[in-house]
């Protein structure tokens, strides 16, 4: 009898061992899935730069200029508004540009012959196409803080209202997102490399957008517009990237955007009769409703992100 019991116990032991192995495999697969989901990897897209051969002239444009302030000059009678050294305004003015008169580079290597682009920023795109309208605004805000050593200010909301902080991200904290739910978990080792910073931005771009920018900004009067402010509704956002003023105190602005599909951030021009200019007047933006590029906005869409710049 004892021998038979011993024989019966062996299959039970094997089954328990098999179940344990299966559980370990399941747990390992689950942990791997969580790691992959919470640790995106940003990779730069290969962009194409192709001449557009525009058949019209854009006012205030110096084709030889390779930064915003040297490519787009103030309109006649205006001078650029003062920008403090090290400010976001100065950062944007010195931003490098791609050559003049090119088609818009798209993340997948194609281009778009977009006639409303007065100048195109020399800005990288991820190879998965996340860097669209709100994402480009987030990218410029974040890069400014990163490049000026203000990494404690790099923090953005997801569209569900949850915060994703770069300071916590580089310590190994990650955001696990399932549908509209997200939570922060420890899912990586500390890493403050530039690659990890780009990975962080990719995660923000996945889950942030125009709705989240609205959540962390407030409506301001058009008269208070300044560099860094946004014009944002539920479907699109553009950003004030520079400003100029005349002797009477009247202002005009340069406005930039990206859109779907993911293209390089660019300055939007406007056509008025036979004139094409990259400058938008304060009078235009103070109306109850107005158009920028191909998008319509209302005065309540004029907003300041957090404390502004």
PDB file of C-alpha atoms in Angstrom:
ATOM      1  CA  UNK A   1       0.000   0.000   0.000  1.00  0.00           C
ATOM      2  CA  UNK A   2       2.801   2.405   0.862  1.00  0.00           C
ATOM      3  CA  UNK A   3       4.357   1.813  -2.531  1.00  0.00           C
ATOM      4  CA  UNK A   4       1.091   2.625  -4.325  1.00  0.00           C
ATOM      5  CA  UNK A   5       0.722   5.869  -2.346  1.00  0.00           C
ATOM      6  CA  UNK A   6       4.208   6.872  -3.367  1.00  0.00           C
ATOM      7  CA  UNK A   7       3.371   6.244  -7.012  1.00  0.00           C
ATOM      8  CA  UNK A   8       0.153   8.321  -6.724  1.00  0.00           C
ATOM      9  CA  UNK A   9       1.973  11.236  -5.136  1.00  0.00           C
ATOM     10  CA  UNK A  10       4.458  11.578  -7.999  1.00  0.00           C
ATOM     11  CA  UNK A  11       1.878  12.733 -10.613  1.00  0.00           C
ATOM     12  CA  UNK A  12       0.472  15.226  -8.067  1.00  0.00           C
ATOM     13  CA  UNK A  13       3.914  16.630  -7.447  1.00  0.00           C
ATOM     14  CA  UNK A  14       4.530  16.931 -11.167  1.00  0.00           C
ATOM     15  CA  UNK A  15       1.219  18.759 -11.639  1.00  0.00           C
ATOM     16  CA  UNK A  16       2.055  21.204  -8.854  1.00  0.00           C
ATOM     17  CA  UNK A  17       5.459  21.796 -10.386  1.00  0.00           C
ATOM     18  CA  UNK A  18       3.912  22.365 -13.813  1.00  0.00           C
ATOM     19  CA  UNK A  19       1.394  24.832 -12.393  1.00  0.00           C
ATOM     20  CA  UNK A  20       4.194  26.710 -10.649  1.00  0.00           C
ATOM     21  CA  UNK A  21       6.142  26.950 -13.915  1.00  0.00           C
ATOM     22  CA  UNK A  22       3.059  28.148 -15.777  1.00  0.00           C
ATOM     23  CA  UNK A  23       2.404  30.807 -13.122  1.00  0.00           C
ATOM     24  CA  UNK A  24       6.015  31.976 -13.347  1.00  0.00           C
ATOM     25  CA  UNK A  25       5.749  32.178 -17.136  1.00  0.00           C
ATOM     26  CA  UNK A  26       2.486  34.124 -16.851  1.00  0.00           C
ATOM     27  CA  UNK A  27       3.941  36.542 -14.308  1.00  0.00           C
ATOM     28  CA  UNK A  28       7.082  37.035 -16.415  1.00  0.00           C
ATOM     29  CA  UNK A  29       4.948  37.701 -19.515  1.00  0.00           C
ATOM     30  CA  UNK A  30       2.801  40.174 -17.596  1.00  0.00           C
ATOM     31  CA  UNK A  31       5.844  42.019 -16.217  1.00  0.00           C
ATOM     32  CA  UNK A  32       7.383  42.110 -19.688  1.00  0.00           C
ATOM     33  CA  UNK A  33       4.169  43.523 -21.159  1.00  0.00           C
ATOM     34  CA  UNK A  34       4.008  46.202 -18.446  1.00  0.00           C
ATOM     35  CA  UNK A  35       7.672  47.104 -19.003  1.00  0.00           C
ATOM     36  CA  UNK A  36       7.238  47.406 -22.764  1.00  0.00           C
ATOM     37  CA  UNK A  37       4.045  49.449 -22.377  1.00  0.00           C
ATOM     38  CA  UNK A  38       5.538  51.836 -19.825  1.00  0.00           C
ATOM     39  CA  UNK A  39       8.963  52.256 -21.434  1.00  0.00           C
ATOM     40  CA  UNK A  40       8.536  53.672 -24.946  1.00  0.00           C
ATOM     41  CA  UNK A  41      11.644  54.285 -27.015  1.00  0.00           C
ATOM     42  CA  UNK A  42      11.900  57.418 -29.120  1.00  0.00           C
ATOM     43  CA  UNK A  43      13.682  57.200 -32.442  1.00  0.00           C
ATOM     44  CA  UNK A  44      14.267  60.120 -34.774  1.00  0.00           C
ATOM     45  CA  UNK A  45      12.554  59.927 -38.143  1.00  0.00           C
ATOM     46  CA  UNK A  46      14.509  60.414 -41.359  1.00  0.00           C
ATOM     47  CA  UNK A  47      13.096  63.612 -42.857  1.00  0.00           C
ATOM     48  CA  UNK A  48      13.142  64.724 -46.484  1.00  0.00           C
ATOM     49  CA  UNK A  49      13.983  68.312 -47.437  1.00  0.00           C
ATOM     50  CA  UNK A  50      12.584  69.086 -50.896  1.00  0.00           C
ATOM     51  CA  UNK A  51      12.269  72.517 -52.587  1.00  0.00           C
ATOM     52  CA  UNK A  52       8.727  73.876 -52.856  1.00  0.00           C
ATOM     53  CA  UNK A  53       9.485  76.386 -55.628  1.00  0.00           C
ATOM     54  CA  UNK A  54       6.871  78.846 -54.388  1.00  0.00           C
ATOM     55  CA  UNK A  55       5.489  81.168 -57.063  1.00  0.00           C
ATOM     56  CA  UNK A  56       4.770  84.115 -54.761  1.00  0.00           C
ATOM     57  CA  UNK A  57       6.699  86.434 -52.481  1.00  0.00           C
ATOM     58  CA  UNK A  58       6.319  86.469 -48.692  1.00  0.00           C
ATOM     59  CA  UNK A  59       6.809  89.870 -47.097  1.00  0.00           C
ATOM     60  CA  UNK A  60       9.376  90.425 -44.317  1.00  0.00           C
ATOM     61  CA  UNK A  61      11.306  87.320 -45.380  1.00  0.00           C
ATOM     62  CA  UNK A  62      15.084  87.069 -45.718  1.00  0.00           C
ATOM     63  CA  UNK A  63      15.749  83.701 -47.404  1.00  0.00           C
ATOM     64  CA  UNK A  64      19.362  83.722 -46.192  1.00  0.00           C
ATOM     65  CA  UNK A  65      18.461  83.895 -42.509  1.00  0.00           C
ATOM     66  CA  UNK A  66      18.848  80.585 -40.671  1.00  0.00           C
ATOM     67  CA  UNK A  67      17.125  81.453 -37.385  1.00  0.00           C
ATOM     68  CA  UNK A  68      13.671  82.808 -36.728  1.00  0.00           C
ATOM     69  CA  UNK A  69      14.896  86.337 -35.997  1.00  0.00           C
ATOM     70  CA  UNK A  70      17.120  86.501 -39.070  1.00  0.00           C
ATOM     71  CA  UNK A  71      14.696  84.772 -41.494  1.00  0.00           C
ATOM     72  CA  UNK A  72      11.533  86.741 -40.634  1.00  0.00           C
ATOM     73  CA  UNK A  73      12.069  90.463 -40.134  1.00  0.00           C
ATOM     74  CA  UNK A  74       9.579  92.805 -38.432  1.00  0.00           C
ATOM     75  CA  UNK A  75       7.082  94.512 -40.761  1.00  0.00           C
ATOM     76  CA  UNK A  76       7.800  98.063 -41.844  1.00  0.00           C
ATOM     77  CA  UNK A  77       7.342 100.466 -38.930  1.00  0.00           C
ATOM     78  CA  UNK A  78       7.690  97.704 -36.297  1.00  0.00           C
ATOM     79  CA  UNK A  79      10.538  96.453 -34.125  1.00  0.00           C
ATOM     80  CA  UNK A  80      10.733  93.180 -32.249  1.00  0.00           C
ATOM     81  CA  UNK A  81       9.479  93.365 -28.674  1.00  0.00           C
ATOM     82  CA  UNK A  82      12.154  93.124 -25.994  1.00  0.00           C
ATOM     83  CA  UNK A  83      13.103  89.575 -24.970  1.00  0.00           C
ATOM     84  CA  UNK A  84      15.193  88.932 -21.876  1.00  0.00           C
ATOM     85  CA  UNK A  85      18.395  86.942 -22.169  1.00  0.00           C
ATOM     86  CA  UNK A  86      17.682  83.283 -21.522  1.00  0.00           C
ATOM     87  CA  UNK A  87      13.923  83.725 -21.957  1.00  0.00           C
ATOM     88  CA  UNK A  88      11.630  81.492 -23.987  1.00  0.00           C
ATOM     89  CA  UNK A  89      11.208  84.370 -26.445  1.00  0.00           C
ATOM     90  CA  UNK A  90      14.958  84.531 -27.054  1.00  0.00           C
ATOM     91  CA  UNK A  91      15.095  80.731 -27.319  1.00  0.00           C
ATOM     92  CA  UNK A  92      12.499  80.758 -30.117  1.00  0.00           C
ATOM     93  CA  UNK A  93      14.101  83.674 -31.946  1.00  0.00           C
ATOM     94  CA  UNK A  94      17.391  81.818 -32.121  1.00  0.00           C
ATOM     95  CA  UNK A  95      15.752  78.517 -33.115  1.00  0.00           C
ATOM     96  CA  UNK A  96      17.454  77.082 -36.240  1.00  0.00           C
ATOM     97  CA  UNK A  97      15.386  76.820 -39.396  1.00  0.00           C
ATOM     98  CA  UNK A  98      15.482  74.502 -42.370  1.00  0.00           C
ATOM     99  CA  UNK A  99      16.262  76.169 -45.740  1.00  0.00           C
ATOM    100  CA  UNK A 100      13.729  78.611 -47.129  1.00  0.00           C
ATOM    101  CA  UNK A 101      11.084  77.573 -49.658  1.00  0.00           C
ATOM    102  CA  UNK A 102      10.771  73.872 -48.878  1.00  0.00           C
ATOM    103  CA  UNK A 103       7.861  71.470 -48.600  1.00  0.00           C
ATOM    104  CA  UNK A 104       6.861  70.452 -45.080  1.00  0.00           C
ATOM    105  CA  UNK A 105       8.787  67.344 -43.949  1.00  0.00           C
ATOM    106  CA  UNK A 106       6.523  64.559 -42.636  1.00  0.00           C
ATOM    107  CA  UNK A 107       7.606  61.958 -40.066  1.00  0.00           C
ATOM    108  CA  UNK A 108       7.322  59.083 -42.568  1.00  0.00           C
ATOM    109  CA  UNK A 109       9.841  60.617 -44.982  1.00  0.00           C
ATOM    110  CA  UNK A 110       7.243  62.130 -47.308  1.00  0.00           C
ATOM    111  CA  UNK A 111       6.558  65.863 -47.697  1.00  0.00           C
ATOM    112  CA  UNK A 112       3.540  68.169 -48.007  1.00  0.00           C
ATOM    113  CA  UNK A 113       3.529  71.139 -50.383  1.00  0.00           C
ATOM    114  CA  UNK A 114       1.957  73.502 -47.840  1.00  0.00           C
ATOM    115  CA  UNK A 115       1.811  77.061 -49.164  1.00  0.00           C
ATOM    116  CA  UNK A 116       0.967  78.633 -45.774  1.00  0.00           C
ATOM    117  CA  UNK A 117       4.376  77.760 -44.273  1.00  0.00           C
ATOM    118  CA  UNK A 118       6.562  80.882 -44.134  1.00  0.00           C
ATOM    119  CA  UNK A 119       9.448  79.161 -42.305  1.00  0.00           C
ATOM    120  CA  UNK A 120      10.087  75.624 -41.046  1.00  0.00           C
ATOM    121  CA  UNK A 121      11.825  74.840 -37.752  1.00  0.00           C
ATOM    122  CA  UNK A 122      14.792  72.474 -37.889  1.00  0.00           C
ATOM    123  CA  UNK A 123      13.158  70.201 -35.320  1.00  0.00           C
ATOM    124  CA  UNK A 124      13.330  66.417 -35.138  1.00  0.00           C
ATOM    125  CA  UNK A 125      10.256  64.185 -35.324  1.00  0.00           C
ATOM    126  CA  UNK A 126       9.736  60.760 -33.818  1.00  0.00           C
ATOM    127  CA  UNK A 127       9.359  57.926 -36.308  1.00  0.00           C
ATOM    128  CA  UNK A 128       5.851  56.973 -35.087  1.00  0.00           C
ATOM    129  CA  UNK A 129       4.089  60.239 -35.891  1.00  0.00           C
ATOM    130  CA  UNK A 130       3.089  61.400 -32.401  1.00  0.00           C
ATOM    131  CA  UNK A 131       4.388  64.974 -32.728  1.00  0.00           C
ATOM    132  CA  UNK A 132       1.235  66.704 -33.974  1.00  0.00           C
ATOM    133  CA  UNK A 133      -0.302  70.062 -33.022  1.00  0.00           C
ATOM    134  CA  UNK A 134      -0.435  69.954 -29.198  1.00  0.00           C
ATOM    135  CA  UNK A 135       2.638  67.711 -29.097  1.00  0.00           C
ATOM    136  CA  UNK A 136       4.766  70.307 -30.906  1.00  0.00           C
ATOM    137  CA  UNK A 137       3.782  72.974 -28.392  1.00  0.00           C
ATOM    138  CA  UNK A 138       4.646  70.564 -25.564  1.00  0.00           C
ATOM    139  CA  UNK A 139       7.940  69.693 -27.277  1.00  0.00           C
ATOM    140  CA  UNK A 140       9.030  73.335 -27.531  1.00  0.00           C
ATOM    141  CA  UNK A 141       8.041  74.149 -23.953  1.00  0.00           C
ATOM    142  CA  UNK A 142       9.817  71.044 -22.672  1.00  0.00           C
ATOM    143  CA  UNK A 143      12.968  71.436 -24.779  1.00  0.00           C
ATOM    144  CA  UNK A 144      13.361  75.003 -23.540  1.00  0.00           C
ATOM    145  CA  UNK A 145      13.228  73.854 -19.913  1.00  0.00           C
ATOM    146  CA  UNK A 146      15.526  70.907 -20.631  1.00  0.00           C
ATOM    147  CA  UNK A 147      18.151  72.953 -22.473  1.00  0.00           C
ATOM    148  CA  UNK A 148      18.151  75.717 -19.839  1.00  0.00           C
ATOM    149  CA  UNK A 149      18.458  73.324 -16.891  1.00  0.00           C
ATOM    150  CA  UNK A 150      14.919  73.859 -15.588  1.00  0.00           C
ATOM    151  CA  UNK A 151      14.024  70.167 -15.610  1.00  0.00           C
ATOM    152  CA  UNK A 152      11.873  70.528 -12.476  1.00  0.00           C
ATOM    153  CA  UNK A 153       9.394  72.467 -14.646  1.00  0.00           C
ATOM    154  CA  UNK A 154       8.992  69.640 -17.178  1.00  0.00           C
ATOM    155  CA  UNK A 155       5.606  68.220 -16.256  1.00  0.00           C
ATOM    156  CA  UNK A 156       2.491  67.784 -18.372  1.00  0.00           C
ATOM    157  CA  UNK A 157      -1.019  66.490 -17.947  1.00  0.00           C
ATOM    158  CA  UNK A 158      -2.481  63.604 -19.891  1.00  0.00           C
ATOM    159  CA  UNK A 159      -5.907  64.164 -21.423  1.00  0.00           C
ATOM    160  CA  UNK A 160      -7.446  62.294 -18.461  1.00  0.00           C
ATOM    161  CA  UNK A 161      -5.979  64.908 -16.088  1.00  0.00           C
ATOM    162  CA  UNK A 162      -3.165  62.798 -14.593  1.00  0.00           C
ATOM    163  CA  UNK A 163       0.290  64.350 -14.365  1.00  0.00           C
ATOM    164  CA  UNK A 164       3.434  62.942 -15.965  1.00  0.00           C
ATOM    165  CA  UNK A 165       6.562  64.468 -14.407  1.00  0.00           C
ATOM    166  CA  UNK A 166      10.015  64.226 -15.965  1.00  0.00           C
ATOM    167  CA  UNK A 167      11.686  64.507 -12.547  1.00  0.00           C
ATOM    168  CA  UNK A 168       9.916  61.342 -11.424  1.00  0.00           C
ATOM    169  CA  UNK A 169      10.341  59.691 -14.820  1.00  0.00           C
ATOM    170  CA  UNK A 170      14.140  59.937 -14.722  1.00  0.00           C
ATOM    171  CA  UNK A 171      14.094  58.306 -11.279  1.00  0.00           C
ATOM    172  CA  UNK A 172      12.433  55.232 -12.801  1.00  0.00           C
ATOM    173  CA  UNK A 173       8.764  56.059 -12.275  1.00  0.00           C
ATOM    174  CA  UNK A 174       6.505  55.279 -15.240  1.00  0.00           C
ATOM    175  CA  UNK A 175       2.885  55.823 -16.197  1.00  0.00           C
ATOM    176  CA  UNK A 176       0.786  52.722 -16.797  1.00  0.00           C
ATOM    177  CA  UNK A 177      -2.178  53.674 -18.993  1.00  0.00           C
ATOM    178  CA  UNK A 178      -5.176  51.468 -19.675  1.00  0.00           C
ATOM    179  CA  UNK A 179      -8.003  53.144 -21.606  1.00  0.00           C
ATOM    180  CA  UNK A 180      -8.843  56.300 -19.615  1.00  0.00           C
ATOM    181  CA  UNK A 181      -7.109  55.073 -16.441  1.00  0.00           C
ATOM    182  CA  UNK A 182      -3.477  55.757 -15.594  1.00  0.00           C
ATOM    183  CA  UNK A 183      -1.254  55.358 -12.555  1.00  0.00           C
ATOM    184  CA  UNK A 184       2.401  55.840 -11.740  1.00  0.00           C
ATOM    185  CA  UNK A 185       4.477  52.747 -10.959  1.00  0.00           C
ATOM    186  CA  UNK A 186       8.191  51.940 -10.446  1.00  0.00           C
ATOM    187  CA  UNK A 187       9.133  50.286 -13.740  1.00  0.00           C
ATOM    188  CA  UNK A 188      12.719  51.232 -14.621  1.00  0.00           C
ATOM    189  CA  UNK A 189      16.114  52.121 -13.221  1.00  0.00           C
ATOM    190  CA  UNK A 190      17.111  55.784 -12.731  1.00  0.00           C
ATOM    191  CA  UNK A 191      18.288  57.309 -16.020  1.00  0.00           C
ATOM    192  CA  UNK A 192      18.758  60.999 -16.867  1.00  0.00           C
ATOM    193  CA  UNK A 193      20.175  60.515 -20.370  1.00  0.00           C
ATOM    194  CA  UNK A 194      18.943  62.528 -23.346  1.00  0.00           C
ATOM    195  CA  UNK A 195      17.520  59.336 -24.850  1.00  0.00           C
ATOM    196  CA  UNK A 196      15.418  58.818 -21.737  1.00  0.00           C
ATOM    197  CA  UNK A 197      14.247  62.434 -21.936  1.00  0.00           C
ATOM    198  CA  UNK A 198      13.062  61.797 -25.513  1.00  0.00           C
ATOM    199  CA  UNK A 199      11.378  58.595 -24.333  1.00  0.00           C
ATOM    200  CA  UNK A 200       9.540  60.657 -21.711  1.00  0.00           C
ATOM    201  CA  UNK A 201       8.320  63.110 -24.333  1.00  0.00           C
ATOM    202  CA  UNK A 202       7.090  60.276 -26.521  1.00  0.00           C
ATOM    203  CA  UNK A 203       4.980  59.002 -23.616  1.00  0.00           C
ATOM    204  CA  UNK A 204       3.533  62.478 -23.012  1.00  0.00           C
ATOM    205  CA  UNK A 205       2.742  62.846 -26.708  1.00  0.00           C
ATOM    206  CA  UNK A 206       0.874  59.534 -26.645  1.00  0.00           C
ATOM    207  CA  UNK A 207      -1.609  60.675 -24.026  1.00  0.00           C
ATOM    208  CA  UNK A 208      -1.636  64.502 -24.034  1.00  0.00           C
ATOM    209  CA  UNK A 209      -3.386  66.781 -26.540  1.00  0.00           C
ATOM    210  CA  UNK A 210      -5.488  69.885 -26.970  1.00  0.00           C
ATOM    211  CA  UNK A 211      -7.788  68.817 -24.109  1.00  0.00           C
ATOM    212  CA  UNK A 212      -4.898  68.494 -21.660  1.00  0.00           C
ATOM    213  CA  UNK A 213      -3.408  71.831 -22.758  1.00  0.00           C
ATOM    214  CA  UNK A 214      -6.755  73.425 -21.987  1.00  0.00           C
ATOM    215  CA  UNK A 215      -6.789  71.778 -18.545  1.00  0.00           C
ATOM    216  CA  UNK A 216      -3.454  73.353 -17.584  1.00  0.00           C
ATOM    217  CA  UNK A 217      -4.004  76.792 -19.124  1.00  0.00           C
ATOM    218  CA  UNK A 218      -6.391  79.685 -18.597  1.00  0.00           C
ATOM    219  CA  UNK A 219      -8.197  82.082 -20.908  1.00  0.00           C
ATOM    220  CA  UNK A 220      -6.601  85.521 -21.245  1.00  0.00           C
ATOM    221  CA  UNK A 221      -7.675  88.676 -23.115  1.00  0.00           C
ATOM    222  CA  UNK A 222      -6.247  89.079 -26.605  1.00  0.00           C
ATOM    223  CA  UNK A 223      -4.664  92.352 -25.490  1.00  0.00           C
ATOM    224  CA  UNK A 224      -2.402  90.394 -23.113  1.00  0.00           C
ATOM    225  CA  UNK A 225      -1.022  88.019 -25.766  1.00  0.00           C
ATOM    226  CA  UNK A 226       2.713  87.399 -25.612  1.00  0.00           C
ATOM    227  CA  UNK A 227       5.268  84.861 -26.787  1.00  0.00           C
ATOM    228  CA  UNK A 228       4.516  81.371 -25.468  1.00  0.00           C
ATOM    229  CA  UNK A 229       0.745  81.867 -25.275  1.00  0.00           C
ATOM    230  CA  UNK A 230      -1.474  79.478 -27.189  1.00  0.00           C
ATOM    231  CA  UNK A 231      -4.702  79.657 -29.159  1.00  0.00           C
ATOM    232  CA  UNK A 232      -6.354  76.326 -28.448  1.00  0.00           C
ATOM    233  CA  UNK A 233      -9.751  74.724 -29.009  1.00  0.00           C
ATOM    234  CA  UNK A 234     -10.768  71.064 -28.800  1.00  0.00           C
ATOM    235  CA  UNK A 235      -9.309  70.165 -32.192  1.00  0.00           C
ATOM    236  CA  UNK A 236      -6.247  72.360 -32.828  1.00  0.00           C
ATOM    237  CA  UNK A 237      -3.675  74.578 -31.136  1.00  0.00           C
ATOM    238  CA  UNK A 238      -1.205  77.173 -32.403  1.00  0.00           C
ATOM    239  CA  UNK A 239       1.419  79.107 -30.472  1.00  0.00           C
ATOM    240  CA  UNK A 240       2.591  82.728 -30.400  1.00  0.00           C
ATOM    241  CA  UNK A 241       6.299  82.449 -31.172  1.00  0.00           C
ATOM    242  CA  UNK A 242       7.328  86.099 -31.572  1.00  0.00           C
ATOM    243  CA  UNK A 243       5.957  89.619 -31.374  1.00  0.00           C
ATOM    244  CA  UNK A 244       6.736  93.070 -32.759  1.00  0.00           C
ATOM    245  CA  UNK A 245       5.451  96.533 -31.838  1.00  0.00           C
ATOM    246  CA  UNK A 246       5.275  99.959 -33.531  1.00  0.00           C
ATOM    247  CA  UNK A 247       5.604 103.468 -32.110  1.00  0.00           C
ATOM    248  CA  UNK A 248       1.878 103.583 -31.321  1.00  0.00           C
ATOM    249  CA  UNK A 249       2.133 100.432 -29.206  1.00  0.00           C
ATOM    250  CA  UNK A 250       0.299  98.295 -31.775  1.00  0.00           C
ATOM    251  CA  UNK A 251       1.458  94.704 -31.850  1.00  0.00           C
ATOM    252  CA  UNK A 252       1.733  91.931 -34.399  1.00  0.00           C
ATOM    253  CA  UNK A 253       2.655  88.287 -33.934  1.00  0.00           C
ATOM    254  CA  UNK A 254       4.280  85.274 -35.538  1.00  0.00           C
ATOM    255  CA  UNK A 255       2.240  82.098 -35.027  1.00  0.00           C
ATOM    256  CA  UNK A 256       3.483  78.515 -35.341  1.00  0.00           C
ATOM    257  CA  UNK A 257       1.899  75.080 -35.553  1.00  0.00           C
ATOM    258  CA  UNK A 258       2.156  71.428 -36.497  1.00  0.00           C
ATOM    259  CA  UNK A 259      -0.762  69.205 -37.501  1.00  0.00           C
ATOM    260  CA  UNK A 260      -1.802  65.701 -38.581  1.00  0.00           C
ATOM    261  CA  UNK A 261       0.169  63.953 -40.005  1.00  0.00           C
ATOM    262  CA  UNK A 262       3.142  64.840 -37.830  1.00  0.00           C
ATOM    263  CA  UNK A 263       5.117  67.568 -39.620  1.00  0.00           C
ATOM    264  CA  UNK A 264       7.873  69.942 -38.564  1.00  0.00           C
ATOM    265  CA  UNK A 265       6.702  72.952 -36.558  1.00  0.00           C
ATOM    266  CA  UNK A 266       6.373  75.937 -38.892  1.00  0.00           C
ATOM    267  CA  UNK A 267       5.351  79.598 -39.051  1.00  0.00           C
ATOM    268  CA  UNK A 268       1.950  80.221 -40.630  1.00  0.00           C
ATOM    269  CA  UNK A 269       1.562  82.935 -43.246  1.00  0.00           C
ATOM    270  CA  UNK A 270      -1.665  84.703 -44.215  1.00  0.00           C
ATOM    271  CA  UNK A 271      -2.887  86.207 -47.472  1.00  0.00           C
ATOM    272  CA  UNK A 272      -4.495  89.632 -47.632  1.00  0.00           C
ATOM    273  CA  UNK A 273      -5.347  90.589 -51.219  1.00  0.00           C
ATOM    274  CA  UNK A 274      -2.076  90.319 -53.146  1.00  0.00           C
ATOM    275  CA  UNK A 275       0.010  90.401 -49.970  1.00  0.00           C
ATOM    276  CA  UNK A 276       1.347  87.314 -48.168  1.00  0.00           C
ATOM    277  CA  UNK A 277       2.811  87.940 -44.706  1.00  0.00           C
ATOM    278  CA  UNK A 278       3.775  85.817 -41.700  1.00  0.00           C
ATOM    279  CA  UNK A 279       2.635  88.519 -39.248  1.00  0.00           C
ATOM    280  CA  UNK A 280      -0.837  88.536 -37.658  1.00  0.00           C
ATOM    281  CA  UNK A 281      -2.056  91.843 -36.236  1.00  0.00           C
ATOM    282  CA  UNK A 282      -3.467  92.304 -32.746  1.00  0.00           C
ATOM    283  CA  UNK A 283      -6.619  93.719 -34.367  1.00  0.00           C
ATOM    284  CA  UNK A 284      -7.239  90.406 -36.150  1.00  0.00           C
ATOM    285  CA  UNK A 285      -6.791  88.354 -32.986  1.00  0.00           C
ATOM    286  CA  UNK A 286      -9.049  90.597 -30.896  1.00  0.00           C
ATOM    287  CA  UNK A 287     -12.135  89.719 -32.941  1.00  0.00           C
ATOM    288  CA  UNK A 288     -14.809  87.417 -31.536  1.00  0.00           C
ATOM    289  CA  UNK A 289     -13.780  84.810 -34.113  1.00  0.00           C
ATOM    290  CA  UNK A 290     -10.844  84.599 -36.511  1.00  0.00           C
ATOM    291  CA  UNK A 291      -8.996  82.212 -38.791  1.00  0.00           C
ATOM    292  CA  UNK A 292      -5.350  81.131 -38.544  1.00  0.00           C
ATOM    293  CA  UNK A 293      -4.209  79.046 -41.482  1.00  0.00           C
ATOM    294  CA  UNK A 294      -7.148  76.754 -42.170  1.00  0.00           C
ATOM    295  CA  UNK A 295      -8.451  76.644 -38.585  1.00  0.00           C
ATOM    296  CA  UNK A 296     -11.159  78.789 -36.989  1.00  0.00           C
ATOM    297  CA  UNK A 297     -10.862  80.063 -33.426  1.00  0.00           C
ATOM    298  CA  UNK A 298     -12.810  82.224 -30.979  1.00  0.00           C
ATOM    299  CA  UNK A 299     -11.538  84.837 -28.535  1.00  0.00           C
ATOM    300  CA  UNK A 300     -12.080  82.433 -25.617  1.00  0.00           C
ATOM    301  CA  UNK A 301      -9.526  80.083 -27.228  1.00  0.00           C
ATOM    302  CA  UNK A 302      -6.690  82.496 -26.388  1.00  0.00           C
ATOM    303  CA  UNK A 303      -4.928  80.946 -23.403  1.00  0.00           C
ATOM    304  CA  UNK A 304      -1.800  81.050 -21.224  1.00  0.00           C
ATOM    305  CA  UNK A 305      -0.163  77.754 -20.259  1.00  0.00           C
ATOM    306  CA  UNK A 306       0.447  77.564 -16.507  1.00  0.00           C
ATOM    307  CA  UNK A 307       2.297  80.733 -15.452  1.00  0.00           C
ATOM    308  CA  UNK A 308       3.406  81.614 -18.976  1.00  0.00           C
ATOM    309  CA  UNK A 309       6.900  82.697 -19.968  1.00  0.00           C
TER     310      UNK A 309
END
